PDB file of C-alpha atoms in Angstrom:
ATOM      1  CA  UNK G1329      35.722  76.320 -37.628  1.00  0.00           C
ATOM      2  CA  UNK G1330      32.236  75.634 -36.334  1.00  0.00           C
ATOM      3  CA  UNK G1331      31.164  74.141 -39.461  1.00  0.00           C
ATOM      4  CA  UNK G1332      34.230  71.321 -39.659  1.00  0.00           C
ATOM      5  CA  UNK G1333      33.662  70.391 -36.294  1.00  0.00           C
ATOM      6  CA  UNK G1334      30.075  70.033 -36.942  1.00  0.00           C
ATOM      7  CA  UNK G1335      31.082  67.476 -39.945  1.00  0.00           C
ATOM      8  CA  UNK G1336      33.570  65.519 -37.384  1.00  0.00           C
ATOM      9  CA  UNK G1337      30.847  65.312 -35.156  1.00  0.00           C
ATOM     10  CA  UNK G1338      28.297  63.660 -38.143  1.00  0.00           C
ATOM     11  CA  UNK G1339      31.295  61.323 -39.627  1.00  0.00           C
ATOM     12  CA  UNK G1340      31.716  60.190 -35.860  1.00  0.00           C
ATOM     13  CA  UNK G1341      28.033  59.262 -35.265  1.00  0.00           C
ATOM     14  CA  UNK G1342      27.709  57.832 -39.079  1.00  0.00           C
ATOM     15  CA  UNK G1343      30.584  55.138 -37.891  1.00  0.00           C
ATOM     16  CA  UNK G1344      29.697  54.473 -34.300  1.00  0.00           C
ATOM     17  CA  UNK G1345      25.555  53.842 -35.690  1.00  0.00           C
ATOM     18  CA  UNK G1346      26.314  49.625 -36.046  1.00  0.00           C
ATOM     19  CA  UNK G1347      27.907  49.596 -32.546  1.00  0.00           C
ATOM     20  CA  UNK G1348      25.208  51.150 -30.984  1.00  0.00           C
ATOM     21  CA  UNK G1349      22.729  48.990 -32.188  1.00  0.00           C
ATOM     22  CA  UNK G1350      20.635  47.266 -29.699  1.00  0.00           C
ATOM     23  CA  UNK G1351      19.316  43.475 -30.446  1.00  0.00           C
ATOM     24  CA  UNK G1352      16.861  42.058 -28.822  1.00  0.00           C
ATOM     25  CA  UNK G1353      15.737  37.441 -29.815  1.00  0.00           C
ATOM     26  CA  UNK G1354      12.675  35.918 -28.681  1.00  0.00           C
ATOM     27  CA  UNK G1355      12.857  32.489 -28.672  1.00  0.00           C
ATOM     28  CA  UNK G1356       9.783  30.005 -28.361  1.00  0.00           C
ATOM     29  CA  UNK G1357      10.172  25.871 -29.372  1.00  0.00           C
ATOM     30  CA  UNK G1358       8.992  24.804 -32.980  1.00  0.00           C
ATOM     31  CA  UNK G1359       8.452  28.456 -33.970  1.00  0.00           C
ATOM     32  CA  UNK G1360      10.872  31.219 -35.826  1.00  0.00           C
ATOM     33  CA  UNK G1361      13.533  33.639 -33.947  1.00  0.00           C
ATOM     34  CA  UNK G1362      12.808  37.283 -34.389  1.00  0.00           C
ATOM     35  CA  UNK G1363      15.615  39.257 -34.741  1.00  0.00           C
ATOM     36  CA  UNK G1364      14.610  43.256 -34.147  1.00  0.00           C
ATOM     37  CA  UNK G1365      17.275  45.831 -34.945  1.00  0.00           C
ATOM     38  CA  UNK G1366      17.062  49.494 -34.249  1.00  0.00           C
ATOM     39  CA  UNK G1367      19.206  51.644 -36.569  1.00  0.00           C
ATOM     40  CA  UNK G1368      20.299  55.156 -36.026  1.00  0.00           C
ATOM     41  CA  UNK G1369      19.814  57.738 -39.234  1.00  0.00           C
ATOM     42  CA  UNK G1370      21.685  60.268 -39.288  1.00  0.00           C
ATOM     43  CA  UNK G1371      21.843  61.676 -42.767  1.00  0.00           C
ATOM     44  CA  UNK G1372      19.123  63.885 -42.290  1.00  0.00           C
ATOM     45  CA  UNK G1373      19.539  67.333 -43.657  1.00  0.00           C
ATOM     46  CA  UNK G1374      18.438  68.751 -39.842  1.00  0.00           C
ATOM     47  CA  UNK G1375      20.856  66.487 -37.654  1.00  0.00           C
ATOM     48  CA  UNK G1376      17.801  64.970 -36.218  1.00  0.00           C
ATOM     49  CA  UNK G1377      18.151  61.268 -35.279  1.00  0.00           C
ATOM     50  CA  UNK G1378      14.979  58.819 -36.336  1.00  0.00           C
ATOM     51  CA  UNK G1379      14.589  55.403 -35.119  1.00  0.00           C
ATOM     52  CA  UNK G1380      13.610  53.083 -37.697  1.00  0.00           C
ATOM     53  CA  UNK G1381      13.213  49.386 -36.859  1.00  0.00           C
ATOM     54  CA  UNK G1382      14.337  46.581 -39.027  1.00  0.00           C
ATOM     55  CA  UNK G1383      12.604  42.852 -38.661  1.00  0.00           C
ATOM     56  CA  UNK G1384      13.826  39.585 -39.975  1.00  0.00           C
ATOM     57  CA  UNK G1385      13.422  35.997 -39.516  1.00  0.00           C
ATOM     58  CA  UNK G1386      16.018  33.476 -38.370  1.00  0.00           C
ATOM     59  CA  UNK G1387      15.741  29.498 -38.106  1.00  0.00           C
ATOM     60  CA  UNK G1388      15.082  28.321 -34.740  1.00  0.00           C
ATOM     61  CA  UNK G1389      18.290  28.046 -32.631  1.00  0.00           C
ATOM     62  CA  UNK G1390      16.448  25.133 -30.619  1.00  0.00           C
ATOM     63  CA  UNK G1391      15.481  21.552 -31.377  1.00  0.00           C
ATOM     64  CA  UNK G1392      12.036  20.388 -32.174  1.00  0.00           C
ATOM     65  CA  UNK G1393      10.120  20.043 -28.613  1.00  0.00           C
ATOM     66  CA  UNK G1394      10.248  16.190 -27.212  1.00  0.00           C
ATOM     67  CA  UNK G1395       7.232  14.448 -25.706  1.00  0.00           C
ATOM     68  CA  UNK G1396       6.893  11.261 -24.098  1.00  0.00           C
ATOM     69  CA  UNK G1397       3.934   9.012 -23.312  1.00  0.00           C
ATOM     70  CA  UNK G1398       3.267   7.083 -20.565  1.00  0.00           C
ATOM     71  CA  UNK G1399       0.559   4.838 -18.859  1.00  0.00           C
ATOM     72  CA  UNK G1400      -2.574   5.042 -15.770  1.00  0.00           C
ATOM     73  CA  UNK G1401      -3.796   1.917 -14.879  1.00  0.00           C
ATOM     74  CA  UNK G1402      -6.831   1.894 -12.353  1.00  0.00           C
ATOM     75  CA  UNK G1403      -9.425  -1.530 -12.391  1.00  0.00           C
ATOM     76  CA  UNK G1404     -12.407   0.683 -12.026  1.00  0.00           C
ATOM     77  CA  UNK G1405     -15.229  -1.439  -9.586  1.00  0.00           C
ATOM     78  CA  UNK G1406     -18.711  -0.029  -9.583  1.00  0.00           C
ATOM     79  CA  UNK G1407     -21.889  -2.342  -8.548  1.00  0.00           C
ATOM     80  CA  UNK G1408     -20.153  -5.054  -6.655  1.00  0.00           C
ATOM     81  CA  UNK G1409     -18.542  -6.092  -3.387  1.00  0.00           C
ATOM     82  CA  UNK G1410     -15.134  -7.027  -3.404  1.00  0.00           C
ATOM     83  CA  UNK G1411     -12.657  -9.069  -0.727  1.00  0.00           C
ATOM     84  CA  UNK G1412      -9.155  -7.729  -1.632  1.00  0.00           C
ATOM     85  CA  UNK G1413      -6.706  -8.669   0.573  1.00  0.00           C
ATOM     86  CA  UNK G1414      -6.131 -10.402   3.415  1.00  0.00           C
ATOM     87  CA  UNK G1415      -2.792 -10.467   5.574  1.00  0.00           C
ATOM     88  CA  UNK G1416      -0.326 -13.204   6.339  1.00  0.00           C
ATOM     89  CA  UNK G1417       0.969 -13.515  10.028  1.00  0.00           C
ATOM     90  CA  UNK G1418       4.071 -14.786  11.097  1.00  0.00           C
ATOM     91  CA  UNK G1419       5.004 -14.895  15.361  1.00  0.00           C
ATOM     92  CA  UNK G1420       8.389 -16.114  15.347  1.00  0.00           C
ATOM     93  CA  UNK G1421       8.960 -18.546  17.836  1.00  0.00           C
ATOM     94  CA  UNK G1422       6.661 -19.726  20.788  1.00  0.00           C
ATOM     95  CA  UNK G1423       6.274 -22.485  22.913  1.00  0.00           C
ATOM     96  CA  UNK G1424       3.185 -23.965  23.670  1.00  0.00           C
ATOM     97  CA  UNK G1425       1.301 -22.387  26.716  1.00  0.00           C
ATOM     98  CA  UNK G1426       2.626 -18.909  25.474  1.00  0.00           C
ATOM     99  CA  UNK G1427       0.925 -16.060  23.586  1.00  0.00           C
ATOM    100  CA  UNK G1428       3.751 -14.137  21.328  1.00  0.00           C
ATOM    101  CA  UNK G1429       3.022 -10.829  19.845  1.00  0.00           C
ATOM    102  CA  UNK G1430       2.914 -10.426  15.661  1.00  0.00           C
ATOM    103  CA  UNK G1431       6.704 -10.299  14.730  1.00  0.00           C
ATOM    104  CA  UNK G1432       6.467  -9.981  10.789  1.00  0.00           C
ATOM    105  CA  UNK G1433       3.533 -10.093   8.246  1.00  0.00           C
ATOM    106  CA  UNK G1434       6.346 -12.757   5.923  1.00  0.00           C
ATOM    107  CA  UNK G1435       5.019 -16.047   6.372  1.00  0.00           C
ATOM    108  CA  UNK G1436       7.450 -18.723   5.152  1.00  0.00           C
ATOM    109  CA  UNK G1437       4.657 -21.618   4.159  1.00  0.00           C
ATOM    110  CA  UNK G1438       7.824 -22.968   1.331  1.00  0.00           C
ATOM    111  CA  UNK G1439       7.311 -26.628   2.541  1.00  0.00           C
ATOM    112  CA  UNK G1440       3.745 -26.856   3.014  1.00  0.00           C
ATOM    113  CA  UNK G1441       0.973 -27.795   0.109  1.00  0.00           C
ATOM    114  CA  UNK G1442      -1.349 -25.045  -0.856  1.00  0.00           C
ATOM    115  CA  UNK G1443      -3.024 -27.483  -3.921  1.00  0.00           C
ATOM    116  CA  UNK G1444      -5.629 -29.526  -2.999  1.00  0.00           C
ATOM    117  CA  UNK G1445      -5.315 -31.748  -5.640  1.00  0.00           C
ATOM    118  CA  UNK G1446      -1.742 -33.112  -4.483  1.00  0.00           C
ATOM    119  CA  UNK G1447      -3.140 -33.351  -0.669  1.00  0.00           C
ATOM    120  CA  UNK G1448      -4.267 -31.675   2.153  1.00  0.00           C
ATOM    121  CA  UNK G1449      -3.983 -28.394   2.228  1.00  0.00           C
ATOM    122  CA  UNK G1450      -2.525 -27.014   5.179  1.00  0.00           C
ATOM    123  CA  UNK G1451      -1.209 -23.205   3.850  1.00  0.00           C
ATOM    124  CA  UNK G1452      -3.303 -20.526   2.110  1.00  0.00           C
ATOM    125  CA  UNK G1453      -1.935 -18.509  -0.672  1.00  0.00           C
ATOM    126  CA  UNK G1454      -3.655 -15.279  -0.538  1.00  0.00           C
ATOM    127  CA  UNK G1455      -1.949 -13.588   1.986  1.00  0.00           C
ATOM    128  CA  UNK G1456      -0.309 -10.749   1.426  1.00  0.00           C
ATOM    129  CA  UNK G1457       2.865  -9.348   3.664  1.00  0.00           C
ATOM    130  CA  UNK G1458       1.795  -5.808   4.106  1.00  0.00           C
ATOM    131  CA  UNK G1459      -0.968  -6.950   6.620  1.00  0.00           C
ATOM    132  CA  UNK G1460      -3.200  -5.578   4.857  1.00  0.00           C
ATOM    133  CA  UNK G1461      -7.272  -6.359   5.289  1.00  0.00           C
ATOM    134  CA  UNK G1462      -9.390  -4.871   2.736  1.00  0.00           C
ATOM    135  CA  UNK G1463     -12.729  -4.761   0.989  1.00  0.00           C
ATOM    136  CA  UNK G1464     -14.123  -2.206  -1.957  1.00  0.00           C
ATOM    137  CA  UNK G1465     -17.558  -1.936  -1.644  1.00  0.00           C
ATOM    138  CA  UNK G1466     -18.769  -0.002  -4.799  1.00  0.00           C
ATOM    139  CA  UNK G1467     -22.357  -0.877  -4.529  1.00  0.00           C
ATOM    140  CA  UNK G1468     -23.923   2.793  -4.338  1.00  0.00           C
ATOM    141  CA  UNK G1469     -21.539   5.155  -5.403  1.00  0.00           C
ATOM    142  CA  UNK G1470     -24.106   8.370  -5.357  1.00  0.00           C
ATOM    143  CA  UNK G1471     -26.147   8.113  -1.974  1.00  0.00           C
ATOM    144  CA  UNK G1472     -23.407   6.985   0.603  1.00  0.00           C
ATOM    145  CA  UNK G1473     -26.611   7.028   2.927  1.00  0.00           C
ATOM    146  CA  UNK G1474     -27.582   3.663   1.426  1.00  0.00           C
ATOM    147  CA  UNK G1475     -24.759   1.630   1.410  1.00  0.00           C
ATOM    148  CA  UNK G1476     -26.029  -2.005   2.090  1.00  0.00           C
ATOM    149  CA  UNK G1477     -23.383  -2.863   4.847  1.00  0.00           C
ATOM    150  CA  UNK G1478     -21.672  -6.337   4.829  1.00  0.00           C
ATOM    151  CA  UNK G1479     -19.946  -8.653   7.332  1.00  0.00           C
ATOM    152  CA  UNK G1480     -16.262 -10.007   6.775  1.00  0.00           C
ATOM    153  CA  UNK G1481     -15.697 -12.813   8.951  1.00  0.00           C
ATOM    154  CA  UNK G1482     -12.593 -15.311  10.278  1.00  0.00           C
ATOM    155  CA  UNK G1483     -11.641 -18.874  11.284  1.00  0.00           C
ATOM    156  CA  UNK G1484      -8.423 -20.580  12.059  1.00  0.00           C
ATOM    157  CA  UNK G1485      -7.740 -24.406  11.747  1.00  0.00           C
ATOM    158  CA  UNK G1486      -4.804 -26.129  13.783  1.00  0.00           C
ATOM    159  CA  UNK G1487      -1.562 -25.208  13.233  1.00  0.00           C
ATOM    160  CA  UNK G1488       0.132 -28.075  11.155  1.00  0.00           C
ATOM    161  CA  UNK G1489       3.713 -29.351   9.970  1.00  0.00           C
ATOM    162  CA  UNK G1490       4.365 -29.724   6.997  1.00  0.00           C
ATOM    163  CA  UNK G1491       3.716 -33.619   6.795  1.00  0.00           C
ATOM    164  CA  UNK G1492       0.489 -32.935   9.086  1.00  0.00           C
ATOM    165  CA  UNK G1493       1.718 -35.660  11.726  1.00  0.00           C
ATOM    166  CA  UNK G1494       1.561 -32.959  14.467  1.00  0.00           C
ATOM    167  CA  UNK G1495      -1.110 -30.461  15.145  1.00  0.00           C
ATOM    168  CA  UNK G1496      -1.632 -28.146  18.393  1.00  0.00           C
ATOM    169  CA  UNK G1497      -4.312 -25.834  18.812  1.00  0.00           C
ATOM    170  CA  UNK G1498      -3.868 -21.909  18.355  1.00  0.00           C
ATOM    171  CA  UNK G1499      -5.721 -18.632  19.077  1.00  0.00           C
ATOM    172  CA  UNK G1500      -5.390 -16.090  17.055  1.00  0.00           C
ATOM    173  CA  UNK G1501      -6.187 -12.531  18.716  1.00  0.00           C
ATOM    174  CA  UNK G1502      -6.718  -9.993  16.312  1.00  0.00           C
ATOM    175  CA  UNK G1503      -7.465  -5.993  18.295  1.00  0.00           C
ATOM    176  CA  UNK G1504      -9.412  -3.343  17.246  1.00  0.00           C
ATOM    177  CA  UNK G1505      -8.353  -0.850  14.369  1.00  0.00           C
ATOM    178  CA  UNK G1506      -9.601   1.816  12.556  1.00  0.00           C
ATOM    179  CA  UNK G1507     -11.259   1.158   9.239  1.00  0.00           C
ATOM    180  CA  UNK G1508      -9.883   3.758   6.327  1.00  0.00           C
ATOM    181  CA  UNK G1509      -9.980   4.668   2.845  1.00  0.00           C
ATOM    182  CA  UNK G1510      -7.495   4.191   0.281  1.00  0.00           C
ATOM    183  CA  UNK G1511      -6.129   8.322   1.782  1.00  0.00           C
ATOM    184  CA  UNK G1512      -6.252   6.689   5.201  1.00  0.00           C
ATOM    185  CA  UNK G1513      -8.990   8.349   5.846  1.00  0.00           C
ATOM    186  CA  UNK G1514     -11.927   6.836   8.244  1.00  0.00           C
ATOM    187  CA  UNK G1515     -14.680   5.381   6.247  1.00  0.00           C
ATOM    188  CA  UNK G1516     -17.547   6.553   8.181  1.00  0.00           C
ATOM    189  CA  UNK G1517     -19.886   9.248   7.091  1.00  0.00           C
ATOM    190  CA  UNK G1518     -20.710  10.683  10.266  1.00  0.00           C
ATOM    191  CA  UNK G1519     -18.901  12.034  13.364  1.00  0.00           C
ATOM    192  CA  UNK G1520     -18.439   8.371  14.412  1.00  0.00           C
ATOM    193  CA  UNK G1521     -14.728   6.413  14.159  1.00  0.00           C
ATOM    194  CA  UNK G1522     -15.286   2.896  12.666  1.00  0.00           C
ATOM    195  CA  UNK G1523     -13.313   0.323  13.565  1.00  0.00           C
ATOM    196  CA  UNK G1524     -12.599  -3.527  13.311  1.00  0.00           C
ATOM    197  CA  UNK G1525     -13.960  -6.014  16.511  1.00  0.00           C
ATOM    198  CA  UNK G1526     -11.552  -7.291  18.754  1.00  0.00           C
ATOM    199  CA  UNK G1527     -12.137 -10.652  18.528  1.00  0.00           C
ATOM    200  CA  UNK G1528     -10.259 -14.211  19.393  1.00  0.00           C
ATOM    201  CA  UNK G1529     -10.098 -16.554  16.720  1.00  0.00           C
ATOM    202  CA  UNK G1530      -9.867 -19.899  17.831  1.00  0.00           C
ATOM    203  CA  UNK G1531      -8.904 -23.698  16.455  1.00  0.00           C
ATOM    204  CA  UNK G1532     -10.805 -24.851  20.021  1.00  0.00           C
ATOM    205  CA  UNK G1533     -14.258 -24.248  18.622  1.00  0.00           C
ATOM    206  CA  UNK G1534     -13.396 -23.983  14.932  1.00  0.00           C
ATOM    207  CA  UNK G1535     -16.391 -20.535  14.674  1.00  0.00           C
ATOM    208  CA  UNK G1536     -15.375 -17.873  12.703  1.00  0.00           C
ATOM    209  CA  UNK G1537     -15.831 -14.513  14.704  1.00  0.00           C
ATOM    210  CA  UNK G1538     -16.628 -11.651  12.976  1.00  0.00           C
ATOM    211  CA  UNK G1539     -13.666  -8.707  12.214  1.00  0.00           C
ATOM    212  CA  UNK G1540     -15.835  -5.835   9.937  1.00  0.00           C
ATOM    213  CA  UNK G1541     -19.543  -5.445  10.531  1.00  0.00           C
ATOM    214  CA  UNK G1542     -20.650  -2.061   8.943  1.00  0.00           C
ATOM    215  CA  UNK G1543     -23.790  -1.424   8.583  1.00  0.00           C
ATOM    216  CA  UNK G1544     -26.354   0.132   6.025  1.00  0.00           C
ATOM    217  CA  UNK G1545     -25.567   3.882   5.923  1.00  0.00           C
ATOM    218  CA  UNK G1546     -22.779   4.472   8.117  1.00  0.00           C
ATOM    219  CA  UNK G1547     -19.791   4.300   5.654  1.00  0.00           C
ATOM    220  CA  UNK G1548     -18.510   5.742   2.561  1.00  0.00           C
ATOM    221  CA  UNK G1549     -18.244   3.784  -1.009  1.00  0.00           C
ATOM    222  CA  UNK G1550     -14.753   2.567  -1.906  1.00  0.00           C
ATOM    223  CA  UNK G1551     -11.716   0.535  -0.089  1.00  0.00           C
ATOM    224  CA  UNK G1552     -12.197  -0.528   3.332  1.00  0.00           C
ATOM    225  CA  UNK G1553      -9.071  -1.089   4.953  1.00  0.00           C
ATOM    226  CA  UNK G1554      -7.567  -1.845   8.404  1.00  0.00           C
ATOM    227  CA  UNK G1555      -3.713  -2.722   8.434  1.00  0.00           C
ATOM    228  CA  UNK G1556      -2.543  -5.056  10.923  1.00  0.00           C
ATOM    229  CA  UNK G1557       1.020  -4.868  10.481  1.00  0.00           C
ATOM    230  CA  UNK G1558       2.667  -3.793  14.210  1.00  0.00           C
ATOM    231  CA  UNK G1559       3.242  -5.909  17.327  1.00  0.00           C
ATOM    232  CA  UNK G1560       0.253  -4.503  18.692  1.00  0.00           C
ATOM    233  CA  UNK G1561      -2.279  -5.114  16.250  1.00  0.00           C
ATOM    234  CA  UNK G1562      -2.448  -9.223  16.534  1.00  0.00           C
ATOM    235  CA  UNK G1563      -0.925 -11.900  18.477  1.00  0.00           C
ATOM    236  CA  UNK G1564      -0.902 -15.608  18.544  1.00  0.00           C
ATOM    237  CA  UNK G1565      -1.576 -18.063  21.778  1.00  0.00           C
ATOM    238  CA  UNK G1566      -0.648 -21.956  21.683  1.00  0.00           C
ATOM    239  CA  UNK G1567      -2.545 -23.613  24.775  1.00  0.00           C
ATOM    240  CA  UNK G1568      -0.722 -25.699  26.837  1.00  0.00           C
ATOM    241  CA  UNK G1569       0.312 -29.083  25.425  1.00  0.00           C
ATOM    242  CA  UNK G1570       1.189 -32.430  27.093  1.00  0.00           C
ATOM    243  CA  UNK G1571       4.251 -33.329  24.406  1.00  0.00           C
ATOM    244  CA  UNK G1572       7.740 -33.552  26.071  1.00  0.00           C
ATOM    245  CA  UNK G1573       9.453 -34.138  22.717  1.00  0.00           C
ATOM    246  CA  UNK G1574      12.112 -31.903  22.451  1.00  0.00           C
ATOM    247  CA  UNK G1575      12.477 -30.139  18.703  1.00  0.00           C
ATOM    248  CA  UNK G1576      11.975 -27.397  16.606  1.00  0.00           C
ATOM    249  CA  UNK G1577       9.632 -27.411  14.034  1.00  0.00           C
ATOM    250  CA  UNK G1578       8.070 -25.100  11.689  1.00  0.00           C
ATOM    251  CA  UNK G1579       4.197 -24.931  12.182  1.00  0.00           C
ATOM    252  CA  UNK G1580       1.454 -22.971   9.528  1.00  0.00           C
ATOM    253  CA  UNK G1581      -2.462 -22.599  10.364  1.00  0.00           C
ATOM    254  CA  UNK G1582      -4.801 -21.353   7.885  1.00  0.00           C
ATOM    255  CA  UNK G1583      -7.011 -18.639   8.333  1.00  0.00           C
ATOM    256  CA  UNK G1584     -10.371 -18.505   6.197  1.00  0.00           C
ATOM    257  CA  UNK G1585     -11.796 -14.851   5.626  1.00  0.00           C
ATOM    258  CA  UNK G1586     -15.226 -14.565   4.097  1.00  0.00           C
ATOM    259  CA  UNK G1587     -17.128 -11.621   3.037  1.00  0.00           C
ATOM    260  CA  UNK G1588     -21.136 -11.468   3.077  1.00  0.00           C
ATOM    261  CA  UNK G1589     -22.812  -8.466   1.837  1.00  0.00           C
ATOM    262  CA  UNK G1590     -26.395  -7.613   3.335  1.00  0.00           C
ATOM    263  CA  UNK G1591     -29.139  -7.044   0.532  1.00  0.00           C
ATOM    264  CA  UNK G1592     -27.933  -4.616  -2.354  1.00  0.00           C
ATOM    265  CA  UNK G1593     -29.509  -1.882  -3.354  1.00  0.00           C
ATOM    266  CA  UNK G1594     -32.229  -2.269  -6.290  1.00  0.00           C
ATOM    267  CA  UNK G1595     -32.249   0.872  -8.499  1.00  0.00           C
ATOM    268  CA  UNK G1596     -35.639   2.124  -9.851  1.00  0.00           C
TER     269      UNK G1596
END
């Protein structure tokens, strides 16, 4: 009796080996599945039970890996001194004998001539509506302890119409604000914070007034920026005028920014 339950008990195991199998598939893109099956053995002649392991190779069950390109674009400056940007302003409305506070950095210059060659030229075209104000100075990348320094100055003419038969004079207040890097990070090298002048900028006297004077040594390499793009940062005054016409018109003044770097370094 023993023994035919003992054969029931090798028949059962012999049948139920396949189920039990356990499978295991590692995947990995543009390379073969393995497939590793563990079989059960039972015909041994002491009912002992050894695990042998059978290995084959299947076709991927994934698609060849995709790729993609794109592009990095950087103008790399090195050796020179640049003037980058400098910002449009735009003060809404104002009557003369008022000063108005900067409204928007979108000035709308549509009907006035920027060519010279078709006129006078009473609206620049370099502005740029973030109010942004920015040099690269890339004259001594590896000693930031002898960077040459430079001077960025301003002027304003009289603001115009379009058809330059009216003019009034203007003063363009620009306030003090922090010079940064490209991470808005302060430019300076030391402890120091360094900053734009407050100046006034006036069609009275016609002088330009200087905004960024940095001097050898005290800043790092790189963009030099100071953003004047809030109420705060600029406003506009139109002296007090003896007209009693009574109109609206649009007016534009040009503002002329130039840069002038103090002696480069020489390189032994």
């Amino acid at each position: 009796m023993k023994s035919i339950k003992k054969i029931i008990y090798l028949l059962a195991l012999a049948s139920l080996g396949l189920s039990l199998t356990p499978l295991t598939t590692v995947q990995a893109a543009d390379t073969k599945a393995l497939t590793v099956q563990n079989s059960l053995d039972s015909t041994s002649s002491d009912n002992s039970t050894d695990s042998k392991s059978i290995v084959t190779a299947l076709d991927a069950t994934t698609d060849a890996a995709d790729s993609k390109a794109s592009n990095v674009s950087v103008t790399v400056l090195s050796g020179i001194l640049t003037l980058d940007a400098v910002p449009d302003f735009n003060f809404g409305n104002m009557a003369p004998g008022s000063t108005v506070k900067l409204k928007s950095n979108d000035a709308d210059v549509s009907d006035f001539n920027t060519d010279k060659d078709s006129g006078t030229v009473n609206a620049g075209i370099d502005g740029n509506k973030n109010g942004y104000l920015q040099v690269t100075d890339s004259r001594n990348l590896t000693d930031s302890s002898n960077m040459p320094g430079f001077q960025l100055t301003a002027s304003i003419g009289q603001l115009q119409t379009s058809d330059n038969t009216q003019t009034l004079d203007d003063i363009l207040h620009l306030n003090s604000l922090n010079l940064v890097n490209s991470n808005d990070e302060n430019v300076s090298n030391s402890g120091s914070t360094l900053k734009t002048n407050d100046v006034d900028i006036s069609s009275l006297d016609g002088k330009a007034q200087t905004v960024m004077n940095l001097k050898k040594g005290e800043y790092n390499p790189g963009v030099i920026r100071a953003t004047y793009n809030t109420p705060d940062s600029a406003n506009l005054t139109i002296p007090s005028s003896s007209s009693s016409s009574k109109e609206a018109k649009n007016m534009n003044a040009v503002v002329t920014w130039t840069l002038t770097a103090s002696p480069s370094v020489t390189s032994n």
